[in-house]
mmCIF file of C-alpha atoms in Angstrom:
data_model
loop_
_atom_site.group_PDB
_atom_site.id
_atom_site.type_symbol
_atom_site.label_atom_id
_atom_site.label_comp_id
_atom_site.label_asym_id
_atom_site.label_seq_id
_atom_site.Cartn_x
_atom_site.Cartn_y
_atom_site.Cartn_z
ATOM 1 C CA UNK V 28 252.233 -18.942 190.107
ATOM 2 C CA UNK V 29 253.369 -19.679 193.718
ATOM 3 C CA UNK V 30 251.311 -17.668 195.557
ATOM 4 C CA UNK V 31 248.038 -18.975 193.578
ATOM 5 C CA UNK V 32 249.033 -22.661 193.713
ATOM 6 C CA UNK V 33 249.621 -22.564 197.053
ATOM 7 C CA UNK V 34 246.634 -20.976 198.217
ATOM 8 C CA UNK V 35 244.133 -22.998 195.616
ATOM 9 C CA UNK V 36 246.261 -26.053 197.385
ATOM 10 C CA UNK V 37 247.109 -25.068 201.104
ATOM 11 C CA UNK V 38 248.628 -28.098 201.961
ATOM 12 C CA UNK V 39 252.512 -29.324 202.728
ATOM 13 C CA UNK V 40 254.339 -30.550 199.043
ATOM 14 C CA UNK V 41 253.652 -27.811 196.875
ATOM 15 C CA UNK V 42 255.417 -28.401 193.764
ATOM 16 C CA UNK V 43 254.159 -32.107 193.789
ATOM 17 C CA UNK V 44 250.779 -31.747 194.884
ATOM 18 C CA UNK V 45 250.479 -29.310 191.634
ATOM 19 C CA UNK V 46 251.657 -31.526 189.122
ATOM 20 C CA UNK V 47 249.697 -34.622 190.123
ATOM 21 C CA UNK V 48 246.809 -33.104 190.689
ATOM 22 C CA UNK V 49 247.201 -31.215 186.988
ATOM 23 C CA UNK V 50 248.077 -34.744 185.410
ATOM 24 C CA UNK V 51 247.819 -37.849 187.366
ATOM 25 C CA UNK V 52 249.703 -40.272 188.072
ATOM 26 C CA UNK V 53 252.714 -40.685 185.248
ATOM 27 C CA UNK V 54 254.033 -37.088 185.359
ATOM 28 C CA UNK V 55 253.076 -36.724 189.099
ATOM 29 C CA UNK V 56 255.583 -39.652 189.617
ATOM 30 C CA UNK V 57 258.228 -38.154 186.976
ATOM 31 C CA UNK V 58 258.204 -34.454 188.480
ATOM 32 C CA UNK V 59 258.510 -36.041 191.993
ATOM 33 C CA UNK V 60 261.588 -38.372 191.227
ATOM 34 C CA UNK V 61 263.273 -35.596 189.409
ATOM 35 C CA UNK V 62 262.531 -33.103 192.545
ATOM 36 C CA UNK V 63 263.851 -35.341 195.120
ATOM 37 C CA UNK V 64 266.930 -35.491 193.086
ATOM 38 C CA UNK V 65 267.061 -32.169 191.685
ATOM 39 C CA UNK V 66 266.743 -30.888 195.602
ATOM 40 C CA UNK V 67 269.467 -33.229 197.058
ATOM 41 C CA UNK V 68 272.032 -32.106 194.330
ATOM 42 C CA UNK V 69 270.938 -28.344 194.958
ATOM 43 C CA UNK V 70 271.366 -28.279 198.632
ATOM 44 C CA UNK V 71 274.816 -29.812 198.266
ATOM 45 C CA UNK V 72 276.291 -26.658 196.541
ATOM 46 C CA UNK V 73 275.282 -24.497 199.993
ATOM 47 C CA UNK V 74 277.520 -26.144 202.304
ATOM 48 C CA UNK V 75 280.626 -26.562 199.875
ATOM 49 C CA UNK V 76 280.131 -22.881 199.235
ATOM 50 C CA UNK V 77 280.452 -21.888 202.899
ATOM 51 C CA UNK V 78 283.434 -23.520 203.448
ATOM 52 C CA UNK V 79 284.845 -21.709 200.097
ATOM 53 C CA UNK V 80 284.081 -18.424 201.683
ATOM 54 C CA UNK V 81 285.136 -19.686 205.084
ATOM 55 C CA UNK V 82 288.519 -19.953 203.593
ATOM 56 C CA UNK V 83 288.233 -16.809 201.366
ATOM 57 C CA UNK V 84 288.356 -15.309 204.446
ATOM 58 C CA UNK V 85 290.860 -17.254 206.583
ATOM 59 C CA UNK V 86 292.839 -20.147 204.712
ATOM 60 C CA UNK V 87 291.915 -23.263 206.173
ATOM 61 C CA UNK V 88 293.679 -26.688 206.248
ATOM 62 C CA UNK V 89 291.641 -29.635 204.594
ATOM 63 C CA UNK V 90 290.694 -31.460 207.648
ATOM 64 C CA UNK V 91 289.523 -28.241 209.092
ATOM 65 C CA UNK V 92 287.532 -27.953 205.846
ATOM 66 C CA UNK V 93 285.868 -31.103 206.634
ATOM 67 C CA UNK V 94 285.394 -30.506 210.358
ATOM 68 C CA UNK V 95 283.754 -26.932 209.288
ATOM 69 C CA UNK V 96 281.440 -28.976 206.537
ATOM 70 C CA UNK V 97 280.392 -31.118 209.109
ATOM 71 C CA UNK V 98 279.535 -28.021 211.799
ATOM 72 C CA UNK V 99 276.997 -26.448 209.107
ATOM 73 C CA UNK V 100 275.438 -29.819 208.406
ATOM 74 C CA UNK V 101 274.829 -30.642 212.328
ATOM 75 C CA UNK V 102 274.202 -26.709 212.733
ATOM 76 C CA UNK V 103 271.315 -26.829 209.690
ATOM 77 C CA UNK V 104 269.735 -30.668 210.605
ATOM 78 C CA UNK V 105 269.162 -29.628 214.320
ATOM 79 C CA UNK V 106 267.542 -26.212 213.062
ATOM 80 C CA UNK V 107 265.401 -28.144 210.425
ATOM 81 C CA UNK V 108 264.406 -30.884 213.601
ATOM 82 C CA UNK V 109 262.287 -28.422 215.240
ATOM 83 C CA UNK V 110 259.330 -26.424 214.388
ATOM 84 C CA UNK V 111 259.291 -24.973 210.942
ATOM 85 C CA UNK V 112 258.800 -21.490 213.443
ATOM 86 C CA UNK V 113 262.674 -21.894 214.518
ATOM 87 C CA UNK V 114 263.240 -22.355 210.730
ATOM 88 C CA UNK V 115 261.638 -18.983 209.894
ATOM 89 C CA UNK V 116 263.176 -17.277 212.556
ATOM 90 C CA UNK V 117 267.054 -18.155 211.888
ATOM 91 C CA UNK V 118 265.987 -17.167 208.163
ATOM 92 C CA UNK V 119 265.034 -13.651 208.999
ATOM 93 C CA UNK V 120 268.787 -13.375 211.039
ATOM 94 C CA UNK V 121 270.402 -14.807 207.694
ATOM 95 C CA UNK V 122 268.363 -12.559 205.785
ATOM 96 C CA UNK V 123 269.712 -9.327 207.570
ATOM 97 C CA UNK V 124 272.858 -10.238 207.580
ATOM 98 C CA UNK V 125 272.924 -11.450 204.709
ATOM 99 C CA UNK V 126 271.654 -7.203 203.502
ATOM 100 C CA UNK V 127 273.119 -5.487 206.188
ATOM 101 C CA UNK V 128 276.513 -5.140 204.237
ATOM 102 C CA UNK V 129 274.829 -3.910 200.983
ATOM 103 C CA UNK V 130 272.603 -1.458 202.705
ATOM 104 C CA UNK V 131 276.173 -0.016 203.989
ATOM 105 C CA UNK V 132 277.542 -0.140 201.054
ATOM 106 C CA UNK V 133 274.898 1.925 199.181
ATOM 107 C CA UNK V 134 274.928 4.372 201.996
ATOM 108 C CA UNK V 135 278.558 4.964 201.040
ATOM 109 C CA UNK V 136 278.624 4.555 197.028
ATOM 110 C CA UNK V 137 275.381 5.916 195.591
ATOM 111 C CA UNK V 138 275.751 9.360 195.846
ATOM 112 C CA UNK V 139 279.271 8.680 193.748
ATOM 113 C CA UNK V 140 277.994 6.595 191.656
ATOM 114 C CA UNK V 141 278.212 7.386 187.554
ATOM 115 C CA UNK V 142 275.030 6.054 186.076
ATOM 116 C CA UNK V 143 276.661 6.974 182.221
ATOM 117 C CA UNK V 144 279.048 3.495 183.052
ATOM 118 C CA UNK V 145 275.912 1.758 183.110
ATOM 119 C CA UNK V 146 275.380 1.680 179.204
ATOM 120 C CA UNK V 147 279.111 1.130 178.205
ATOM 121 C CA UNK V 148 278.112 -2.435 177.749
ATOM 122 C CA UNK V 149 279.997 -5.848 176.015
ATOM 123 C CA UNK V 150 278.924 -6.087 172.342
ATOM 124 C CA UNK V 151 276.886 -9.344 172.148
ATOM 125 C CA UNK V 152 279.116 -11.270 170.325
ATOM 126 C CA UNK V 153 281.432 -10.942 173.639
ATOM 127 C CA UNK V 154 278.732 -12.491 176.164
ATOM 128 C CA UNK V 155 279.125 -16.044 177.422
ATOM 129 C CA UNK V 156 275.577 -17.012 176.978
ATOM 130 C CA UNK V 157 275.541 -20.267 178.666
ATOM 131 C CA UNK V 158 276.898 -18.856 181.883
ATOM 132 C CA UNK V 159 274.722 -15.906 181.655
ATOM 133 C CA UNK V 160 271.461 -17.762 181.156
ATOM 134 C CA UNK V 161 272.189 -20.407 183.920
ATOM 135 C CA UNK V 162 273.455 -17.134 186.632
ATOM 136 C CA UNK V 163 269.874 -15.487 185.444
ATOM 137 C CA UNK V 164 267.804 -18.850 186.122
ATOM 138 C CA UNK V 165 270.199 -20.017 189.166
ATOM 139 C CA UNK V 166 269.438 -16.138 191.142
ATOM 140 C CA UNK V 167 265.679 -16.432 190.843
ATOM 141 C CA UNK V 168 264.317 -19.883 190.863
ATOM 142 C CA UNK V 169 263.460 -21.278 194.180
ATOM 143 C CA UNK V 170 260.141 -19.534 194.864
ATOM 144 C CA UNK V 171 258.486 -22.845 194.276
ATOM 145 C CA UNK V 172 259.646 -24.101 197.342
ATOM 146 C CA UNK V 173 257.300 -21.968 199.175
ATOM 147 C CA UNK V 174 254.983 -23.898 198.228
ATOM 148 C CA UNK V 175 255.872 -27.189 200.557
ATOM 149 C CA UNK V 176 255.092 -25.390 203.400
ATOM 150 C CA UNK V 177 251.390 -24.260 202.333
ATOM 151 C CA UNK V 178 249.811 -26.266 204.848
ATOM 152 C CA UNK V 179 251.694 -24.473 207.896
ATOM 153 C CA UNK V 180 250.786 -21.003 206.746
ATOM 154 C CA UNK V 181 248.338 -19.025 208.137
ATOM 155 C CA UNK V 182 246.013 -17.175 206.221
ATOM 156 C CA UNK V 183 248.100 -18.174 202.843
ATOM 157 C CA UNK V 184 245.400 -16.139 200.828
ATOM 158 C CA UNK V 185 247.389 -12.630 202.145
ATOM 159 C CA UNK V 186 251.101 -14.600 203.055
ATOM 160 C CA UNK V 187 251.674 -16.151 199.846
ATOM 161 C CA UNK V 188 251.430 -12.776 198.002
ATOM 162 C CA UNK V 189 252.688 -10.484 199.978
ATOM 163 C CA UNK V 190 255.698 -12.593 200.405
ATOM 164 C CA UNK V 191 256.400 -13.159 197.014
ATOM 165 C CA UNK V 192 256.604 -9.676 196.498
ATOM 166 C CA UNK V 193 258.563 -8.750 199.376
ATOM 167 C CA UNK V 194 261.145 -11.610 198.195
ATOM 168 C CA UNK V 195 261.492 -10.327 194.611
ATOM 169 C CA UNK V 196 261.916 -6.607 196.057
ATOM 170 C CA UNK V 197 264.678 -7.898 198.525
ATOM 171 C CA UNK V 198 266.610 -10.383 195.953
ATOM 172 C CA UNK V 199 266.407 -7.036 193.488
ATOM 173 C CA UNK V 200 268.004 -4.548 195.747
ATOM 174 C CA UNK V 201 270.318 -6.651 196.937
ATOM 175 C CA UNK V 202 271.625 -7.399 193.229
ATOM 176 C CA UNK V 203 271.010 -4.568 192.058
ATOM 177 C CA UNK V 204 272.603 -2.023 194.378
ATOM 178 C CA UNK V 205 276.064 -3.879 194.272
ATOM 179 C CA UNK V 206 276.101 -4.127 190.670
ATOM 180 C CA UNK V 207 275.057 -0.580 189.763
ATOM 181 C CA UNK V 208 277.830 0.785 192.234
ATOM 182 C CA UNK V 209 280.631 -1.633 190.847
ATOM 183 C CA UNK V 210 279.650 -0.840 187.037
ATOM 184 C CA UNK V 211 280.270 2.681 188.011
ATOM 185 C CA UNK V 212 283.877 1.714 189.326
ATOM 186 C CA UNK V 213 284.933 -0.680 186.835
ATOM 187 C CA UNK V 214 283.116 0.294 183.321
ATOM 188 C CA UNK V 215 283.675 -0.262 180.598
ATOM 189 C CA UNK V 216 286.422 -3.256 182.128
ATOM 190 C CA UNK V 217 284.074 -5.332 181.965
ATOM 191 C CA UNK V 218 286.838 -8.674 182.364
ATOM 192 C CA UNK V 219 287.443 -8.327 186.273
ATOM 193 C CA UNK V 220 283.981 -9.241 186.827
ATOM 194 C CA UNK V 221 284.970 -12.848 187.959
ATOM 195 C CA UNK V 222 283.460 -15.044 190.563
ATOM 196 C CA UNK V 223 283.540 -12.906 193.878
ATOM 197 C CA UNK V 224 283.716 -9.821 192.346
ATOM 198 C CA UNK V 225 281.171 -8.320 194.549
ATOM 199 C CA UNK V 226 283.200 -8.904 197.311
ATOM 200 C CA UNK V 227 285.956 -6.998 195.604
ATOM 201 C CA UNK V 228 284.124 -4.072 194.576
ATOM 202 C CA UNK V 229 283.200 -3.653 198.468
ATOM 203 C CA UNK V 230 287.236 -4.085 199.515
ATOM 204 C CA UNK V 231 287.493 -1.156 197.072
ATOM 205 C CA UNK V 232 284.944 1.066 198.931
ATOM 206 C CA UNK V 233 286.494 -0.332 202.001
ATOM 207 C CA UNK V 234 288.785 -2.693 203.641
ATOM 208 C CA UNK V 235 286.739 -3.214 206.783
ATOM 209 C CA UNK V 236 282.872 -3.774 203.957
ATOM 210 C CA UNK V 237 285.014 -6.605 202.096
ATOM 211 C CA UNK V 238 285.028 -8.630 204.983
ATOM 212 C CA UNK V 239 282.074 -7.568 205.994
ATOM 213 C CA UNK V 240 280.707 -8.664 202.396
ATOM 214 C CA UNK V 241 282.612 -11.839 202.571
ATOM 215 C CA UNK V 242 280.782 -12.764 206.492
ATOM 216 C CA UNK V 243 277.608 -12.279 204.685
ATOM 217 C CA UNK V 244 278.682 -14.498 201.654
ATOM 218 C CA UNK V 245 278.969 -17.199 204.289
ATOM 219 C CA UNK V 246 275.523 -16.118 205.942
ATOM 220 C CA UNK V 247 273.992 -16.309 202.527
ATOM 221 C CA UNK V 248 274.531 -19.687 202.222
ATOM 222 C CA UNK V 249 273.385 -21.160 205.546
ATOM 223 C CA UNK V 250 270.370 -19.320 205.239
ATOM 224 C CA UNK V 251 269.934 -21.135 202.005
ATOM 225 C CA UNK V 252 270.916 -24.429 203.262
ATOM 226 C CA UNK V 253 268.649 -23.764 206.464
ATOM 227 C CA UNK V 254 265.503 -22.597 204.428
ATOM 228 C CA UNK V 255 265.747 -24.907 201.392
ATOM 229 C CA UNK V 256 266.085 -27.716 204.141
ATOM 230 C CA UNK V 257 263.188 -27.124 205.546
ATOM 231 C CA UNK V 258 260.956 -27.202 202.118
ATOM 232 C CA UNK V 259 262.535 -29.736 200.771
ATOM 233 C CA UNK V 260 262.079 -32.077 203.358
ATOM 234 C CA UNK V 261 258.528 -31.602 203.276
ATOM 235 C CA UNK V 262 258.518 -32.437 199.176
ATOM 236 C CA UNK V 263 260.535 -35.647 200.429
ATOM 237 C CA UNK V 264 257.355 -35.926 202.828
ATOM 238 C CA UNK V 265 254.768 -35.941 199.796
ATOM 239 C CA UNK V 266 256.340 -38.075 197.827
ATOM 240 C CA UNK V 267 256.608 -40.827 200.696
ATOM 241 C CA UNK V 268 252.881 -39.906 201.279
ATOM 242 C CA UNK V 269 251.768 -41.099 197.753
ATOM 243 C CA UNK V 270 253.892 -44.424 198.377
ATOM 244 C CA UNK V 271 256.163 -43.452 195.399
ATOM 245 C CA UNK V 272 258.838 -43.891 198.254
ATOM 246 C CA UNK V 273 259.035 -46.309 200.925
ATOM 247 C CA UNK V 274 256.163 -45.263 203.335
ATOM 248 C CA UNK V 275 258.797 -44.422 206.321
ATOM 249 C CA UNK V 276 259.433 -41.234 204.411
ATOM 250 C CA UNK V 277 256.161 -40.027 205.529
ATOM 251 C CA UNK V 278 257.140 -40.173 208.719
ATOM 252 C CA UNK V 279 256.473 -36.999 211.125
ATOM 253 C CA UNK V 280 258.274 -36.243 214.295
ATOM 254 C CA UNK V 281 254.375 -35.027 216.230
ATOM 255 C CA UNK V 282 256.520 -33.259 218.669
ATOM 256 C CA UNK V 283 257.634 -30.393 216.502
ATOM 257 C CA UNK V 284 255.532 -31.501 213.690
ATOM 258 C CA UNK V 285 258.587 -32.280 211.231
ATOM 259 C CA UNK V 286 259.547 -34.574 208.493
ATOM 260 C CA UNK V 287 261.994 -35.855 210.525
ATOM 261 C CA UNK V 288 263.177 -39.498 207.452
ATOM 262 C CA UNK V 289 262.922 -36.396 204.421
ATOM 263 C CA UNK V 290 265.422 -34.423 206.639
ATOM 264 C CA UNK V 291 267.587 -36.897 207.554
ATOM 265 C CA UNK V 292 267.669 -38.339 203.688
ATOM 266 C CA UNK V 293 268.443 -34.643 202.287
ATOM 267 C CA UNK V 294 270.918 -34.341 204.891
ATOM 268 C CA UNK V 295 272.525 -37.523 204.441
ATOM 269 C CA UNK V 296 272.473 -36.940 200.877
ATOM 270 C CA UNK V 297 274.525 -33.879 200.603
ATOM 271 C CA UNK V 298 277.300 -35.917 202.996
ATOM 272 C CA UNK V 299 277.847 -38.456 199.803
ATOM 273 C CA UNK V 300 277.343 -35.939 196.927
ATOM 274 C CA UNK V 301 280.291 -33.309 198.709
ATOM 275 C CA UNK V 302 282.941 -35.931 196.757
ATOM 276 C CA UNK V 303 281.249 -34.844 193.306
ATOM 277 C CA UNK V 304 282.535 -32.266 191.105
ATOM 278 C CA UNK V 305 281.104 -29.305 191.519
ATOM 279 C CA UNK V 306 280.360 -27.699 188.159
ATOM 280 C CA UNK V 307 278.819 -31.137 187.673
ATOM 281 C CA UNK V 308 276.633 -30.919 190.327
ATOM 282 C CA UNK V 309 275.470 -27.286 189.367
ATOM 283 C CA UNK V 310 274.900 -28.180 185.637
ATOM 284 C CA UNK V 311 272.742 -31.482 186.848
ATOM 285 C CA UNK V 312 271.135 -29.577 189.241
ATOM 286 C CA UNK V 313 270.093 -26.483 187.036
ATOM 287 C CA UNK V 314 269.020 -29.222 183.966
ATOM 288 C CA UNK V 315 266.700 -31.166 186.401
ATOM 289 C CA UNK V 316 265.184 -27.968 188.166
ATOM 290 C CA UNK V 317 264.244 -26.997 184.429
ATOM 291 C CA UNK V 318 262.312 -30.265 184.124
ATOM 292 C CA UNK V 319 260.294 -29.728 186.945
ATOM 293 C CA UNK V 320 259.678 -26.141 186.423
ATOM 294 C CA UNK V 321 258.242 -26.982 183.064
ATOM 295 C CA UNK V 322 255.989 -29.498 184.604
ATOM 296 C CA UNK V 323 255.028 -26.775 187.157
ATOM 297 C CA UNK V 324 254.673 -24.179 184.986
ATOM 298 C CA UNK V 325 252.320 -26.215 182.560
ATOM 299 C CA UNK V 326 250.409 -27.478 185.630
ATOM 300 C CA UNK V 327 249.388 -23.565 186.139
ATOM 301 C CA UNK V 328 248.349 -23.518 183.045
ATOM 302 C CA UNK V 329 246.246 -26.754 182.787
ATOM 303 C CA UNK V 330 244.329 -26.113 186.038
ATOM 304 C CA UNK V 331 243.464 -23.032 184.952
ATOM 305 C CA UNK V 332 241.337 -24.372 182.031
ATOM 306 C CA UNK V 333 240.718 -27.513 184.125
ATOM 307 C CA UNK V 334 239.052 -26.415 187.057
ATOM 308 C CA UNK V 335 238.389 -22.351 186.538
ATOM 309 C CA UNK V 336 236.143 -22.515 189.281
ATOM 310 C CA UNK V 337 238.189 -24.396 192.311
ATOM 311 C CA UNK V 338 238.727 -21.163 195.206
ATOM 312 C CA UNK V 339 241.645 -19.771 194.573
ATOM 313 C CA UNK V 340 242.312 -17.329 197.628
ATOM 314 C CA UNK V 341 244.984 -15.294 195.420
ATOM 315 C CA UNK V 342 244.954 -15.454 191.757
ATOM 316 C CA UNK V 343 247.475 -14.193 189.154
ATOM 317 C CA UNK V 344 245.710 -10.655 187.682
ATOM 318 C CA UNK V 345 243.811 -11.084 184.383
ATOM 319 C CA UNK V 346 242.989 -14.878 184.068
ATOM 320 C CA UNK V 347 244.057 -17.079 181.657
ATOM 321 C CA UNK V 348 245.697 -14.485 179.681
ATOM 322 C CA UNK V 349 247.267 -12.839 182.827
ATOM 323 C CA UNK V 350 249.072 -16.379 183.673
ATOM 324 C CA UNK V 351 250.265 -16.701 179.647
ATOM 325 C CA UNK V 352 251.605 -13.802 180.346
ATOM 326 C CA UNK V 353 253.629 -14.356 183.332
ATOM 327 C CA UNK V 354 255.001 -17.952 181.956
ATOM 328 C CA UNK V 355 255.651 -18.123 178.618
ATOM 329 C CA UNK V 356 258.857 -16.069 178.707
ATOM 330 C CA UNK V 357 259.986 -18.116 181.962
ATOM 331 C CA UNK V 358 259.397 -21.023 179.596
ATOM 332 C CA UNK V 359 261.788 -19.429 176.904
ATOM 333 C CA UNK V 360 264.544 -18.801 179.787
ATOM 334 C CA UNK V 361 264.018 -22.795 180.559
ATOM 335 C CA UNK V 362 263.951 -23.832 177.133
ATOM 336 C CA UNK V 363 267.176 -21.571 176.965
ATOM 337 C CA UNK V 364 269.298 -23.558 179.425
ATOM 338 C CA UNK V 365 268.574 -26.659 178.470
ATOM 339 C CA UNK V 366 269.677 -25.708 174.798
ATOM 340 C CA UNK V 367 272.835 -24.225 176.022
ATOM 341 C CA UNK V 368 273.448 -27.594 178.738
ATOM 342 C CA UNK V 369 276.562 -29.475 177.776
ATOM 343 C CA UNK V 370 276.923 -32.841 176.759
ATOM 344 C CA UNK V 371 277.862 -34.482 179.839
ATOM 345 C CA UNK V 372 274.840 -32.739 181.306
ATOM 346 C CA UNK V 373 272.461 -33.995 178.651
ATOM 347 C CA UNK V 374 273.384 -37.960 179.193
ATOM 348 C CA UNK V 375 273.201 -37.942 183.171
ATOM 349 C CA UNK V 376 270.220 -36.163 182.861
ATOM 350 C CA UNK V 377 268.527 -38.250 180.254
ATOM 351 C CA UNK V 378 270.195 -41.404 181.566
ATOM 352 C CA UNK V 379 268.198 -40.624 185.244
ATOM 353 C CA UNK V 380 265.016 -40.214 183.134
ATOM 354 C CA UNK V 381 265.644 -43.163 181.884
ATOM 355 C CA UNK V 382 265.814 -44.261 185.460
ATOM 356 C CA UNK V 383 262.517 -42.799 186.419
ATOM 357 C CA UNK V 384 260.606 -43.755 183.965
ATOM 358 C CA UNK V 385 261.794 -47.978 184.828
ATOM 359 C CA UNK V 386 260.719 -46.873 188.338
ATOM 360 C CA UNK V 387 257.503 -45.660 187.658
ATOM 361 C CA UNK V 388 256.560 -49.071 185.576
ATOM 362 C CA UNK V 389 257.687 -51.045 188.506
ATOM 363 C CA UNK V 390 255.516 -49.009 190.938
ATOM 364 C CA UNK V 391 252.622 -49.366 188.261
ATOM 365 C CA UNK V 392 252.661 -52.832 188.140
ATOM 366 C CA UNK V 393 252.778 -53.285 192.143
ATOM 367 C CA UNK V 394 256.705 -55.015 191.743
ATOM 368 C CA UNK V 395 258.042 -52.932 194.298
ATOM 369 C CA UNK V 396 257.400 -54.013 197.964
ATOM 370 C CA UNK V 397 256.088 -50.247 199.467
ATOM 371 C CA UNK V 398 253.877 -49.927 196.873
ATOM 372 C CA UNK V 399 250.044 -49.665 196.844
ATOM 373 C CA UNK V 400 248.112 -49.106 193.926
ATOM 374 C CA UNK V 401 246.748 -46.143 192.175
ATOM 375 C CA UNK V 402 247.191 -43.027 194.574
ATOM 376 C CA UNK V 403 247.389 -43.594 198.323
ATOM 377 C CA UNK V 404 245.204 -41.998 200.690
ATOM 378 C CA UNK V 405 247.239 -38.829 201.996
ATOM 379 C CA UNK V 406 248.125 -38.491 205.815
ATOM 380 C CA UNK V 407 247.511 -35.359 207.966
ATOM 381 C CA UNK V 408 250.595 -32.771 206.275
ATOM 382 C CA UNK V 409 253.134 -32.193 208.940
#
């Protein structure tokens, strides 16, 4: 869906390009409200998780906490303030350092590895369903976000696909690998597998490859924080764009061609929403990004019937049946998690609908001061 979106739409905001141009105005306004917010409460969880890992691996006092907190977030906003090519290029370091420890690991553990312990599985009554369906959703959503930066790719007809592919073969491996060689070491006990139990299982194998493991814990999540930054911003950029925010947010820094406002707002952002629980923020975070991938998902759909002949540099394999292939059992996974949200989750959630929805009638109706009606004229993407 990524790759063909982008490409049939090669320009910066992805996700809410899509949805507007699939349905106008009304759900182009509600999947961009519930982006910004579902992408400020997701990159809040990176830095809070680095300094959990930071002091995993040395225990640090609180204010140290706070003064390492406030490192990543200068590190990450002075990354995201130049060229999206600086961006790319600390992600590939993350990346491989992020790997490097698993690609030891393997070298060490596969050829004693017991692939019988891979069927002594929990009965199903024994699986915590919730958790399971949000971990499955939570490790591979995000490829979306490629999509904001479709107007600085080159050649996105070949890009978009090929780095799709490569992601999903990376994100894979790296899950895969770990979990295969700790279900041979721990089946059928299946109750150590806590949070951080990776890093255990490589302390097992190896003193030295636990910390190792645990370094690239804390890489992980920069790199997150650094890329997700970066696309983010630009959705921030499209919104302010279509005057559904204050115009300033469309404001780009020509130097290094950035979004410098949508930066600045993510970043200050995840300063105020660090005091929040954190479960809360995950559950809000998880029940939003289901909103939006619904609206995404049934934009892919919609264009498809709605303009079959628009160029479409990549397209999913065998048309319209190909791309009800590839999303009605992601919609099942979403309708999943929101069935299994709690309580709490369902009010805040439908309480900030509630929200949008006022907003969008004010911005209508011309009542708010930055707005001008119908859809604004779109500037140059960043």
């Amino acid at each position: 869906m990524t790759a063909e979106l982008s490409t049939m739409m090669s320009s910066n905001g992805g996700y809410i390009v899509w949805v507007q141009r699939a349905f106008g105005p009304f759900w182009g306004f509600f999947n961009a409200y519930n982006s910004v917010a579902c992408n400020a409460v997701d990159l809040s969880l990176y830095p809070i998780l680095f300094v959990q890992f930071v002091n995993d691996l040395h225990p640090l006092a609180t204010h140290t906490k706070v003064l390492v907190f406030a490192a990543v977030i200068v590190l990450v906003f002075a990354l995201n303030m130049r060229s999206l090519d600086i961006v790319g290029l600390a992600s590939v370091v993350f990346t491989l350092l992020v790997l490097s420890p698993f690609i030891a690991e393997a070298f060490m553990e596969v050829p004693r590895m017991r692939p019988q312990a891979w069927f002594e599985v929990l009965p199903a009554s024994a699986i915590n369903y919730t958790l399971f369906i949000n971990t499955m959703l939570w490790n591979w959503s995000g490829f979306d976000g490629a999509g904001s930066i479709a107007g600085e790719v080159k050649n996105p007809g070949r890009s978009y696909p090929i780095g799709v592919l490569l992601g999903i073969f990376l994100i894979t491996i790296n899950y895969v690998v770990p979990v295969a060689i700790g279900a041979s070491r721990t089946a059928p006990h299946w109750d150590l597998w806590v949070e951080g139990y990776l890093i255990t299982i490589a302390k097992h194998v190896a003193p030295w490859l636990g910390t190792w493991t645990l370094v690239a814990s804390c890489m992980s999540q920069l790199g997150q924080y650094n890329a997700n930054l970066s696309t983010t911003s630009r959705a921030v950029w499209r919104v302010g764009s279509y005057r559904m925010l204050p115009p300033v947010f469309a404001t780009i820094y020509r130097k290094y061609d950035v979004p410098v406002v949508g930066v600045v707002f993510q970043t200050v952002c995840v300063c105020c929403l660090v005091v929040f629980d954190f479960e809360i923020i995950v559950q809000f975070s998880n029940f939003l990004n289901c909103i939006t991938l619904l609206l995404e998902f049934a934009a892919f759909i919609v264009l498809k019937y709605n303009e079959p002949h628009a160029p479409r540099p990549y397209e999913v394999p065998g048309g319209k049946l190909g791309a009800w292939i590839i999303t009605v059992p992601k919609i099942i996974l979403i309708v999943a998690t929101l069935a299994v949200a709690s309580r709490i989750t369902w009010i805040l959630c439908a309480a900030f609908q509630v929200f949008t929805i006022v907003m969008y009638v004010l911005w209508k109706r011309g009542l708010l001061s930055y707005v001008v009606q119908g859809w604004a004229p779109v500037p140059e993407s960043p």
